[in-house]
XYZ file of N, CA and C in Angstrom:
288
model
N -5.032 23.793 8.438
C -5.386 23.195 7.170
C -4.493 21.982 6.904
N -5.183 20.750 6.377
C -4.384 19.629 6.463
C -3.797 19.817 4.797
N -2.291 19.575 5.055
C -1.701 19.606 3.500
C -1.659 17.795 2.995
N -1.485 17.660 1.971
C -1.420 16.712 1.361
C -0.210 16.505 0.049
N 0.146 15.391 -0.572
C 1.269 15.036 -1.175
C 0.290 15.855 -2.708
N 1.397 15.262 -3.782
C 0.998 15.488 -4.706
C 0.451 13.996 -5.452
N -0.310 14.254 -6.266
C -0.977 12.454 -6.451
C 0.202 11.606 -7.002
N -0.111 10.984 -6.685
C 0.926 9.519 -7.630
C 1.146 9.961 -9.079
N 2.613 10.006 -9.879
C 2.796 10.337 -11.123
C 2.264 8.619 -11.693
N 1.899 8.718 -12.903
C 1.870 7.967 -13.562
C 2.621 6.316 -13.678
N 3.490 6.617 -13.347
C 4.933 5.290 -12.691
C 4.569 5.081 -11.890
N 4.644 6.211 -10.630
C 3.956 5.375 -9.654
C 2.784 4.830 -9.569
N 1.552 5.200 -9.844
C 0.393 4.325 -10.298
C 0.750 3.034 -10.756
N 1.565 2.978 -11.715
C 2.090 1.474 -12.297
C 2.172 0.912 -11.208
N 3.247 1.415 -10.724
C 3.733 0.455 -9.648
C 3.023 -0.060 -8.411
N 2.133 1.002 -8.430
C 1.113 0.312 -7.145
C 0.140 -0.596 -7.621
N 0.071 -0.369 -8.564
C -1.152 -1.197 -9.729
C -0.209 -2.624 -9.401
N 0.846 -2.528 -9.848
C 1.646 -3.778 -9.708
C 1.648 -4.545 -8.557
N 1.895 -4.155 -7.072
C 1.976 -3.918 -6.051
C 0.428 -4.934 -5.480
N -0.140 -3.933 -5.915
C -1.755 -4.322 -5.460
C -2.413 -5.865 -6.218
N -1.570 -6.208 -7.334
C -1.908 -7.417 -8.210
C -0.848 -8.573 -7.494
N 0.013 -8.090 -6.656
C 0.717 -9.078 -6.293
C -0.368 -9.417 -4.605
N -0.065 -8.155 -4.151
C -0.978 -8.639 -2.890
C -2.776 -9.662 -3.514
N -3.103 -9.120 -4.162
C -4.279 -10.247 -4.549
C -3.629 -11.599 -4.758
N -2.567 -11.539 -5.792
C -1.574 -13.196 -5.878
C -1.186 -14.006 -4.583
N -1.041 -12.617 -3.555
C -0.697 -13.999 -2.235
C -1.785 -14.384 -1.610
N -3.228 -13.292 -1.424
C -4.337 -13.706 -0.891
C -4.398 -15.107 -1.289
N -4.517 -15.258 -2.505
C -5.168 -16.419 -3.361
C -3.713 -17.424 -2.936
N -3.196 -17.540 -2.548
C -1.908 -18.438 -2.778
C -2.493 -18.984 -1.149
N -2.366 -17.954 0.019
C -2.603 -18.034 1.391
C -4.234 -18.873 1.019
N -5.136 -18.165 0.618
C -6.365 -19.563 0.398
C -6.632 -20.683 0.699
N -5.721 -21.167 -0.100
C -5.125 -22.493 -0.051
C -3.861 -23.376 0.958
N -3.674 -22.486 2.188
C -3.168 -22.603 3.039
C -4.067 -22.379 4.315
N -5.346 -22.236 4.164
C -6.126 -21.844 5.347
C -5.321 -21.068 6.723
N -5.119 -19.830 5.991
C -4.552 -18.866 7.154
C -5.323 -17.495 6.929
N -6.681 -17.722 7.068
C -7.585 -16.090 6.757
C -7.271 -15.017 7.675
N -6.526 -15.062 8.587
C -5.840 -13.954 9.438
C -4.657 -12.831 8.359
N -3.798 -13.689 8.121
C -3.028 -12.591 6.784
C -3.578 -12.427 6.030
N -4.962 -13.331 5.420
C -5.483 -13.031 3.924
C -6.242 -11.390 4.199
N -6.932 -11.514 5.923
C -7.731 -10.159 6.304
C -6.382 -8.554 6.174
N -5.462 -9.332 6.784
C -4.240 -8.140 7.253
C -4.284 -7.441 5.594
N -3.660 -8.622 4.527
C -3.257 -7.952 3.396
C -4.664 -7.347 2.583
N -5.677 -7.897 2.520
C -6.665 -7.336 2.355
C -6.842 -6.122 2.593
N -6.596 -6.022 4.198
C -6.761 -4.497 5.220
C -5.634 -3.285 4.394
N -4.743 -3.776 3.647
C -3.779 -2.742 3.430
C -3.930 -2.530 2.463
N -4.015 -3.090 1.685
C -4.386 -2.691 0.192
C -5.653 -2.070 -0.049
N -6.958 -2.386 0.454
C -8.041 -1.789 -0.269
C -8.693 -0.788 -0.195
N -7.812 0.463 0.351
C -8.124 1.805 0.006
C -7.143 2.259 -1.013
N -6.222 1.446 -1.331
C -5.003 1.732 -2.406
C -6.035 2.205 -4.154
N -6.695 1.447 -4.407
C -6.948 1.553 -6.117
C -7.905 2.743 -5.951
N -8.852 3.533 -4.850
C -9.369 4.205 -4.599
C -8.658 5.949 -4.648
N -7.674 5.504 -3.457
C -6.598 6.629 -3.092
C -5.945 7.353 -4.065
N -5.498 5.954 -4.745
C -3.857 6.821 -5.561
C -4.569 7.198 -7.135
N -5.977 7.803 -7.405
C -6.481 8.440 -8.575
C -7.608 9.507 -8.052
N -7.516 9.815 -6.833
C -8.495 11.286 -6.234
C -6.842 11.899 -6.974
N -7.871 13.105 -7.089
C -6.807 14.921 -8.053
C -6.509 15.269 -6.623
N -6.983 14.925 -5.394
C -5.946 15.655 -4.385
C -6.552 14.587 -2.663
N -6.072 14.867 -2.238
C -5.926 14.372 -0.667
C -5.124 12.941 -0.286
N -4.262 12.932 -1.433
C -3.005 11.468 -1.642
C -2.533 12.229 0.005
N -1.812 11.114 0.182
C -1.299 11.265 1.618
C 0.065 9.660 1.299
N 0.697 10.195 0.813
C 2.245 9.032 0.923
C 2.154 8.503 2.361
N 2.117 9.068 3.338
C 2.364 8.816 4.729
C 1.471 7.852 5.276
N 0.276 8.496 4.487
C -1.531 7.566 5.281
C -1.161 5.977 4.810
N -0.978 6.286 3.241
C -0.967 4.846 2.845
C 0.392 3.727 3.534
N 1.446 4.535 3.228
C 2.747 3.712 4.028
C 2.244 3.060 5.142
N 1.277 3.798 5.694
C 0.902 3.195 7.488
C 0.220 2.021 7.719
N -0.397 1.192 6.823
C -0.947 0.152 6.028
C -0.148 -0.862 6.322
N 0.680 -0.679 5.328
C 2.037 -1.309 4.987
C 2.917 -1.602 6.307
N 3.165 -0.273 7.245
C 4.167 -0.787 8.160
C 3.233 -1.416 9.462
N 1.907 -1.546 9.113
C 1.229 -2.595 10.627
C 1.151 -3.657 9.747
N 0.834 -3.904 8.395
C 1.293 -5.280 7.523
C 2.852 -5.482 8.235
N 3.512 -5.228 8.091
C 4.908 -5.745 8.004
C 5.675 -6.291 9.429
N 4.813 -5.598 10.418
C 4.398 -6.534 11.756
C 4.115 -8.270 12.124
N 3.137 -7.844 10.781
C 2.783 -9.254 10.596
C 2.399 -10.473 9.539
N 3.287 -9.946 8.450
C 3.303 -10.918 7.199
C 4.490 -11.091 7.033
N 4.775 -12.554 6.229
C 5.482 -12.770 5.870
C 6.475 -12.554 4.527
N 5.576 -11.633 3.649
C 5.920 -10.475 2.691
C 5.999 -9.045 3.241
N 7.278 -8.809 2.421
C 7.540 -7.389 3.262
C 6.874 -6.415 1.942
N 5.920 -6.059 2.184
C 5.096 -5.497 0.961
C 5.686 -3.318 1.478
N 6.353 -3.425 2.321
C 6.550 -2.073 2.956
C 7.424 -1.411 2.107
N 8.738 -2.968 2.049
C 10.044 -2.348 1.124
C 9.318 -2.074 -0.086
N 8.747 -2.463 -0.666
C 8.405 -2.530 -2.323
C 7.566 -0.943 -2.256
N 6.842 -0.834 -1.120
C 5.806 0.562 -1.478
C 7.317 1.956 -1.253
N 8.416 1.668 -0.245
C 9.553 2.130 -0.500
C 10.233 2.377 -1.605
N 10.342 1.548 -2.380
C 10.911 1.617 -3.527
C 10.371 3.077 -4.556
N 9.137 2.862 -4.580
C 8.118 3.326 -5.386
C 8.090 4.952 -4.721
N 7.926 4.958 -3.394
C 7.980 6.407 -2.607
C 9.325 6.391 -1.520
N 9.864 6.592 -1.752
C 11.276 6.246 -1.241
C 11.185 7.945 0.270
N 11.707 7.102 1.415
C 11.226 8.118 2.423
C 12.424 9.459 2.560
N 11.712 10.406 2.847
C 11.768 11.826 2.791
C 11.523 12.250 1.308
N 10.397 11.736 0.305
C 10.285 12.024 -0.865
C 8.900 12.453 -0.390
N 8.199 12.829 0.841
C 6.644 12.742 1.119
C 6.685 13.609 2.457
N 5.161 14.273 1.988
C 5.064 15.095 3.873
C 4.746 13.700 4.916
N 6.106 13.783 6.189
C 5.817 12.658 7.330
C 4.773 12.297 7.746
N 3.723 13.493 7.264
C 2.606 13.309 8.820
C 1.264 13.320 7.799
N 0.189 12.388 8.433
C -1.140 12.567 7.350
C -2.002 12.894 8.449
Protein backbone atom coordinates (compact mmCIF):
# COMPACT_ATOMS: atom_id res chain seq x y z
CA UNK A 1 0.00 0.00 0.00
CA UNK A 2 1.46 3.29 -1.11
CA UNK A 3 1.59 5.77 2.02
CA UNK A 4 1.44 9.34 1.50
CA UNK A 5 2.38 12.76 3.46
CA UNK A 6 -0.12 14.64 5.18
CA UNK A 7 -1.61 17.59 2.90
CA UNK A 8 0.01 20.91 2.97
CA UNK A 9 -1.04 22.93 6.31
CA UNK A 10 -2.42 26.06 5.43
CA UNK A 11 1.20 28.11 5.48
CA UNK A 12 2.32 25.89 3.47
CA UNK A 13 -0.29 26.34 0.79
CA UNK A 14 0.65 30.08 1.16
CA UNK A 15 3.79 29.47 0.42
CA UNK A 16 3.48 27.43 -2.55
CA UNK A 17 0.76 29.73 -3.75
CA UNK A 18 3.64 32.20 -3.42
CA UNK A 19 6.16 30.02 -4.98
CA UNK A 20 3.96 29.17 -7.96
CA UNK A 21 3.19 33.19 -8.62
CA UNK A 22 6.80 33.72 -8.74
CA UNK A 23 7.52 30.86 -11.18
CA UNK A 24 4.66 32.43 -13.55
CA UNK A 25 6.76 36.02 -12.88
CA UNK A 26 9.88 34.45 -14.46
CA UNK A 27 7.99 32.62 -17.32
CA UNK A 28 6.77 36.04 -18.32
CA UNK A 29 10.14 37.83 -17.62
CA UNK A 30 12.05 34.71 -19.78
CA UNK A 31 9.24 35.69 -22.71
CA UNK A 32 10.83 38.40 -23.41
CA UNK A 33 14.16 36.90 -23.61
CA UNK A 34 13.19 34.25 -26.19
CA UNK A 35 14.44 31.21 -24.23
CA UNK A 36 11.10 28.79 -24.41
CA UNK A 37 13.29 25.86 -23.24
CA UNK A 38 13.25 27.14 -19.35
CA UNK A 39 9.88 28.79 -19.91
CA UNK A 40 8.77 24.68 -20.81
CA UNK A 41 11.20 23.30 -17.74
CA UNK A 42 9.49 25.85 -15.20
CA UNK A 43 6.19 25.35 -16.61
CA UNK A 44 6.94 21.40 -16.33
CA UNK A 45 7.42 21.87 -12.49
CA UNK A 46 4.98 23.79 -11.36
CA UNK A 47 1.77 22.66 -13.04
CA UNK A 48 0.70 19.82 -11.10
CA UNK A 49 1.50 22.07 -7.96
CA UNK A 50 -2.11 24.18 -7.64
CA UNK A 51 -3.80 20.74 -8.38
CA UNK A 52 -1.68 18.56 -5.81
CA UNK A 53 -1.28 20.58 -2.74
CA UNK A 54 -5.54 20.77 -2.13
CA UNK A 55 -6.50 16.75 -2.87
CA UNK A 56 -7.59 15.59 1.23
CA UNK A 57 -4.98 12.87 0.54
CA UNK A 58 -2.27 11.43 -1.93
CA UNK A 59 0.20 14.81 -1.25
CA UNK A 60 3.48 13.22 -1.75
CA UNK A 61 6.35 16.04 -0.40
CA UNK A 62 8.83 13.78 -2.21
CA UNK A 63 6.77 13.54 -5.78
CA UNK A 64 6.58 17.23 -5.88
CA UNK A 65 10.36 18.08 -4.64
CA UNK A 66 11.31 15.85 -7.77
CA UNK A 67 10.09 18.65 -10.11
CA UNK A 68 12.08 21.02 -8.51
CA UNK A 69 15.38 19.04 -8.26
CA UNK A 70 15.37 18.18 -12.42
CA UNK A 71 14.40 22.17 -12.52
CA UNK A 72 17.45 22.95 -10.62
CA UNK A 73 19.64 21.02 -13.16
CA UNK A 74 18.66 23.43 -15.30
CA UNK A 75 17.51 26.95 -14.36
CA UNK A 76 18.88 29.62 -13.39
CA UNK A 77 16.50 30.06 -10.28
CA UNK A 78 16.99 27.76 -7.65
CA UNK A 79 13.21 27.33 -7.09
CA UNK A 80 14.34 23.82 -5.04
CA UNK A 81 15.83 25.93 -2.04
CA UNK A 82 12.61 27.94 -1.63
CA UNK A 83 10.23 24.57 -1.92
CA UNK A 84 13.01 23.57 1.03
CA UNK A 85 12.31 26.17 3.03
CA UNK A 86 8.60 25.53 3.05
CA UNK A 87 9.18 21.44 3.48
CA UNK A 88 12.44 21.36 4.94
CA UNK A 89 14.03 17.62 4.31
CA UNK A 90 13.42 14.76 6.69
CA UNK A 91 10.06 16.65 7.51
CA UNK A 92 8.41 14.09 4.61
CA UNK A 93 8.18 10.26 3.67
CA UNK A 94 11.64 9.99 1.13
CA UNK A 95 10.02 7.89 -1.30
CA UNK A 96 6.67 8.61 -3.53
Amino acid sequence: MLEFDPPPSDAQRVALGELIAEGFCRIRALAGEGVPEEIAQIADAFHNLPIAMFRPEGWSVAWARSSFVQLAQRSRHDYLAEFDRIFPPGSYLEEF
